[in-house]
PDB file of C-alpha atoms in Angstrom:
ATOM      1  CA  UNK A   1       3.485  14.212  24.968  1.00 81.00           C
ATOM      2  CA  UNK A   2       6.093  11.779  25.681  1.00 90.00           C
ATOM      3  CA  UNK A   3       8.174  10.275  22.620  1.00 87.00           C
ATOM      4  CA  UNK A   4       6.674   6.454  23.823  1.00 87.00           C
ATOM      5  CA  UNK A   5       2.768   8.031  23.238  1.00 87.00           C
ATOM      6  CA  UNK A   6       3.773   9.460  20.117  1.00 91.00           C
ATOM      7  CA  UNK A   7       5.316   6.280  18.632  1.00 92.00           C
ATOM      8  CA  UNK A   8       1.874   4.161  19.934  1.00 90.00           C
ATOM      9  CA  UNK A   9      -0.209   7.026  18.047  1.00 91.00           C
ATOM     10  CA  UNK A  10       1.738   7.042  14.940  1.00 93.00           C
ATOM     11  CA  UNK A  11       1.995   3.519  14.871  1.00 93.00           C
ATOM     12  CA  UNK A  12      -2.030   2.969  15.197  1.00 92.00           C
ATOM     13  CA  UNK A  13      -2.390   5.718  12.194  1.00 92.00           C
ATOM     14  CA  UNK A  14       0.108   4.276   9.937  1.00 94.00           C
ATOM     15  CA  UNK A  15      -1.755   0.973  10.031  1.00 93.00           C
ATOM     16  CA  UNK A  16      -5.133   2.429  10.150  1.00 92.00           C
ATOM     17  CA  UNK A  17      -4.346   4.444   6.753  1.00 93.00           C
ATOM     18  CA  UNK A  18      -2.308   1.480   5.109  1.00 93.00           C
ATOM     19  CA  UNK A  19      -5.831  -0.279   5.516  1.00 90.00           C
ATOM     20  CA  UNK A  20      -8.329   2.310   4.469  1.00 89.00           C
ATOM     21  CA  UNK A  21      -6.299   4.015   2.454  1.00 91.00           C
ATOM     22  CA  UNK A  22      -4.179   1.553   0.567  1.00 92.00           C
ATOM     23  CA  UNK A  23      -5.823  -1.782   1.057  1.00 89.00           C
ATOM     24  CA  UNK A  24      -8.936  -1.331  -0.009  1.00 81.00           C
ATOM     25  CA  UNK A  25      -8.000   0.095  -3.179  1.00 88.00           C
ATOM     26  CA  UNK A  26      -7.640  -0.810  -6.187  1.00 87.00           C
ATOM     27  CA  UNK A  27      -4.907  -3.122  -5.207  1.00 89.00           C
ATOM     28  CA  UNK A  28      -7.451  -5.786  -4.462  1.00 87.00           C
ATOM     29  CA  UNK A  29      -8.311  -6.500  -7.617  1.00 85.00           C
ATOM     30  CA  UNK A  30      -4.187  -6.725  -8.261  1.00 83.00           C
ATOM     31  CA  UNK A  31      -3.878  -9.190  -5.702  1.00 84.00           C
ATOM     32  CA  UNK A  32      -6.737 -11.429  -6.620  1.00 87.00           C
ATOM     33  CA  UNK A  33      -6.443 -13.687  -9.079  1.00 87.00           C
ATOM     34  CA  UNK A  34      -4.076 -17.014  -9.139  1.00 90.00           C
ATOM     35  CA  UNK A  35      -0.685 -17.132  -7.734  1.00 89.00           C
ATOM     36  CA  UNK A  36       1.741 -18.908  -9.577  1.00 92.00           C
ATOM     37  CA  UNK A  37       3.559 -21.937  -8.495  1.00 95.00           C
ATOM     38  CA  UNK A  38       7.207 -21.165  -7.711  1.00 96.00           C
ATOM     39  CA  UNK A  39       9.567 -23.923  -7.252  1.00 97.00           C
ATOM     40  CA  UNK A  40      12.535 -21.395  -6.103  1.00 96.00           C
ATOM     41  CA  UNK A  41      10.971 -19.434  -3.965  1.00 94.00           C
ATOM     42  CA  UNK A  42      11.750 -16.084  -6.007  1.00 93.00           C
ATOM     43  CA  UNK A  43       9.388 -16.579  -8.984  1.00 94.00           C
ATOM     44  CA  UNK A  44      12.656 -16.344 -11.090  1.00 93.00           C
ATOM     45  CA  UNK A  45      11.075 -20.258 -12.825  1.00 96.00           C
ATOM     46  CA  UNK A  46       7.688 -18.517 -13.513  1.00 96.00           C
ATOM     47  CA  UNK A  47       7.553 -16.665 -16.799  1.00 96.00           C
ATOM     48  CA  UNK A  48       4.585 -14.913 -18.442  1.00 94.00           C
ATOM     49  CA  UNK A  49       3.862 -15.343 -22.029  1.00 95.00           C
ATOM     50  CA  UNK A  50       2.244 -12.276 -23.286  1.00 94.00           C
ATOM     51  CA  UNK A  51       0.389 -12.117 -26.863  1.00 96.00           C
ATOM     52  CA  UNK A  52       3.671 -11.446 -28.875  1.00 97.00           C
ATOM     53  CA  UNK A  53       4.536 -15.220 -27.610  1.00 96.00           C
ATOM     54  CA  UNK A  54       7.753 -13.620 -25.741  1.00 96.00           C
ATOM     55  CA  UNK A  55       8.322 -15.538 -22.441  1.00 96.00           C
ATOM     56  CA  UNK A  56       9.134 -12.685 -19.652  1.00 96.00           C
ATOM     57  CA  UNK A  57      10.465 -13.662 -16.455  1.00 95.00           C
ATOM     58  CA  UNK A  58       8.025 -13.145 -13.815  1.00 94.00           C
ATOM     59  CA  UNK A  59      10.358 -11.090 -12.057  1.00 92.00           C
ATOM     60  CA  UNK A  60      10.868  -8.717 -15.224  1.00 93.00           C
ATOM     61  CA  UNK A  61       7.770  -8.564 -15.784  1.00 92.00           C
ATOM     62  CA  UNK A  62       5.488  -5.224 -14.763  1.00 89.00           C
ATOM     63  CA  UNK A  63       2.409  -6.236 -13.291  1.00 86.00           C
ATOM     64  CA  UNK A  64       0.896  -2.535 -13.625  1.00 88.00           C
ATOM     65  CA  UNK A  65       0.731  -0.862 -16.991  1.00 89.00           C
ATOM     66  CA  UNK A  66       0.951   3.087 -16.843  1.00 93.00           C
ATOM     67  CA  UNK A  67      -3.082   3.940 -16.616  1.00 93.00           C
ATOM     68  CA  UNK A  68      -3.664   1.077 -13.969  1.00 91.00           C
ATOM     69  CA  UNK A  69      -0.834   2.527 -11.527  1.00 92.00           C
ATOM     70  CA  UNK A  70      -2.411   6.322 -11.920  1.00 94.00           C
ATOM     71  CA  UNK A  71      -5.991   4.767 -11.123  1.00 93.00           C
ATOM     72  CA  UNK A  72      -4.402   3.249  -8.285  1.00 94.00           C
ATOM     73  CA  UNK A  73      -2.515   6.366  -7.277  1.00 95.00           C
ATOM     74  CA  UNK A  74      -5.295   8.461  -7.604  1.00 96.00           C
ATOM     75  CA  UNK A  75      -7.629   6.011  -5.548  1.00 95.00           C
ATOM     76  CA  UNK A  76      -4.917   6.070  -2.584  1.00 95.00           C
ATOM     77  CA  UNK A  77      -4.632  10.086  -3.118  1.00 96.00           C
ATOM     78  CA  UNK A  78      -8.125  11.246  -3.031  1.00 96.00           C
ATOM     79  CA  UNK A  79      -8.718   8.500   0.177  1.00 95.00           C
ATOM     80  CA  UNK A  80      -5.923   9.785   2.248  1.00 95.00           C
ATOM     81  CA  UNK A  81      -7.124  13.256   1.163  1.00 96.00           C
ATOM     82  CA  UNK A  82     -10.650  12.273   2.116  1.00 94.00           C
ATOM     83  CA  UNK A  83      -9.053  11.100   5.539  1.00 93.00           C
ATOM     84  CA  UNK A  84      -7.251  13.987   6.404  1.00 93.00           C
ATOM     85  CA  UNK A  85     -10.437  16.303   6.181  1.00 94.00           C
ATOM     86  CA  UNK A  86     -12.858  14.468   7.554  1.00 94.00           C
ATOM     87  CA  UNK A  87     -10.433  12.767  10.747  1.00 89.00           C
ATOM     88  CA  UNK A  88     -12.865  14.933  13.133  1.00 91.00           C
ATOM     89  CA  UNK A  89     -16.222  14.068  11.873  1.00 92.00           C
ATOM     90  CA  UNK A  90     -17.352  11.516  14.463  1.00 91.00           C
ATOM     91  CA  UNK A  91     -19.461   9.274  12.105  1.00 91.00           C
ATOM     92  CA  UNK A  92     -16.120   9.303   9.809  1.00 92.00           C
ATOM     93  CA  UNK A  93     -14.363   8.651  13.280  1.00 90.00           C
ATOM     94  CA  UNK A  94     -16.943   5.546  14.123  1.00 89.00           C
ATOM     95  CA  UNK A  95     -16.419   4.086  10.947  1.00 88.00           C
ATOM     96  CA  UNK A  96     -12.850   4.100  11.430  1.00 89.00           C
ATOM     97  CA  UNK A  97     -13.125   2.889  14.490  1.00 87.00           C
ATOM     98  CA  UNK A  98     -14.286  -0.540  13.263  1.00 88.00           C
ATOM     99  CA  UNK A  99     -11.637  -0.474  11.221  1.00 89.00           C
ATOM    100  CA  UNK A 100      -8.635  -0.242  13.700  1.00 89.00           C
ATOM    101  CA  UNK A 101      -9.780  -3.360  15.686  1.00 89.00           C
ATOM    102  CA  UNK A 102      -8.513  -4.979  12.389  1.00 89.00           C
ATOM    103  CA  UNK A 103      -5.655  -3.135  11.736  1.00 90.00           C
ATOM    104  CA  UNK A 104      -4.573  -3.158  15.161  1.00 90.00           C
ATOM    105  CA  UNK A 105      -3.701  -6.889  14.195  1.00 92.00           C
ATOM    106  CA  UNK A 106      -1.224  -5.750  12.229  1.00 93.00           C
ATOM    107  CA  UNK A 107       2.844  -6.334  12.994  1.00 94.00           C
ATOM    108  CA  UNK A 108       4.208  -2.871  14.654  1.00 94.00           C
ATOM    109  CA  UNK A 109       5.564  -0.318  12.332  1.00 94.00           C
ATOM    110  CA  UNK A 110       9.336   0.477  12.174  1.00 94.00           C
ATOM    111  CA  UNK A 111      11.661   3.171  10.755  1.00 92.00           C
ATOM    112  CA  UNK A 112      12.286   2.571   7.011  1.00 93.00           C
ATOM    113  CA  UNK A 113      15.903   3.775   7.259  1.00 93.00           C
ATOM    114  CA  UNK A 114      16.188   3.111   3.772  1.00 92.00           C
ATOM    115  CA  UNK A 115      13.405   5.335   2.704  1.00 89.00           C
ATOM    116  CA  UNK A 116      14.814   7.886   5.206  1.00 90.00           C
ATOM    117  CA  UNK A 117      17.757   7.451   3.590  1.00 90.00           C
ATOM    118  CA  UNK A 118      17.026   8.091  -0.111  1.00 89.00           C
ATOM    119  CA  UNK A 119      15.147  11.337   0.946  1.00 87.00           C
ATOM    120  CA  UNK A 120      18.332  12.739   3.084  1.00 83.00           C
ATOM    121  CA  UNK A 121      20.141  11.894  -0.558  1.00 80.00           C
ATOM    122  CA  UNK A 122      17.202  13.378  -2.709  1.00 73.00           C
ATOM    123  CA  UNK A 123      17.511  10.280  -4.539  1.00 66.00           C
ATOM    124  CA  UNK A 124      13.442   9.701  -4.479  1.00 60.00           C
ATOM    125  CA  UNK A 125      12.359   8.047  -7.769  1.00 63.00           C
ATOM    126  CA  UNK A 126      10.363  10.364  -9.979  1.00 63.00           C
ATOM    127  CA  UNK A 127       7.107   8.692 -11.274  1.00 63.00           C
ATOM    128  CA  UNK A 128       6.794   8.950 -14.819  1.00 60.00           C
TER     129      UNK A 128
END
């Protein structure tokens, strides 16, 4: 296969699993809800007041607790899982299928060199 095929093919699967697998997840319900106002652009003027009455930057702030992120990670797990086996089943395949003409929509993929980076440096971030 030549190297331009492969990119086209990995390219259509990354944003075919970032949508089933990742986007609708869990992180929907994370990304509803009201936006705040920022005035600078980097939320850095938008605090959150939580029930102590401490103001917390909204940059500081962790918009996941512990049990939500493991919910979430577990939700993204068991789909790609759930991908992986049943990629050959055709009415797995068809519903895919609908979903691509979406994703396909998508900006192109690219290297994260970064990523690549920390990983040649075994520098990856253990989850707590």
């Amino acid at each position: 296969m030549k190297p331009a095929d492969e990119d086209r093919i990995a390219a259509r699967l990354a944003k075919l699993m970032a949508m089933i697998c990742v986007r609708n997840t869990g992180i929907e319900e994370l990304h509803s809800g009201t936006v705040p106002v920022s005035h600078t652009g980097d939320y850095s003027d938008v605090f959150i007041t939580d029930a102590d009455g401490r103001q917390i930057p909204w940059p500081d702030a962790s918009h996941l607790d512990d049990d939500q992120m493991r919910r979430l990670m577990r939700q993204i797990v068991d789909r790609l899982y759930t991908f992986h086996l049943k990629a050959d089943d055709s009415g797995f395949r068809d519903h895919l299928d609908r979903w691509l003409t979406v994703a396909e929509q998508w900006d192109e993929p690219k290297l994260d060199e970064a990523f690549l980076a920390t990983i040649s440096r075994g520098e990856a971030k253990q989850p707590r």
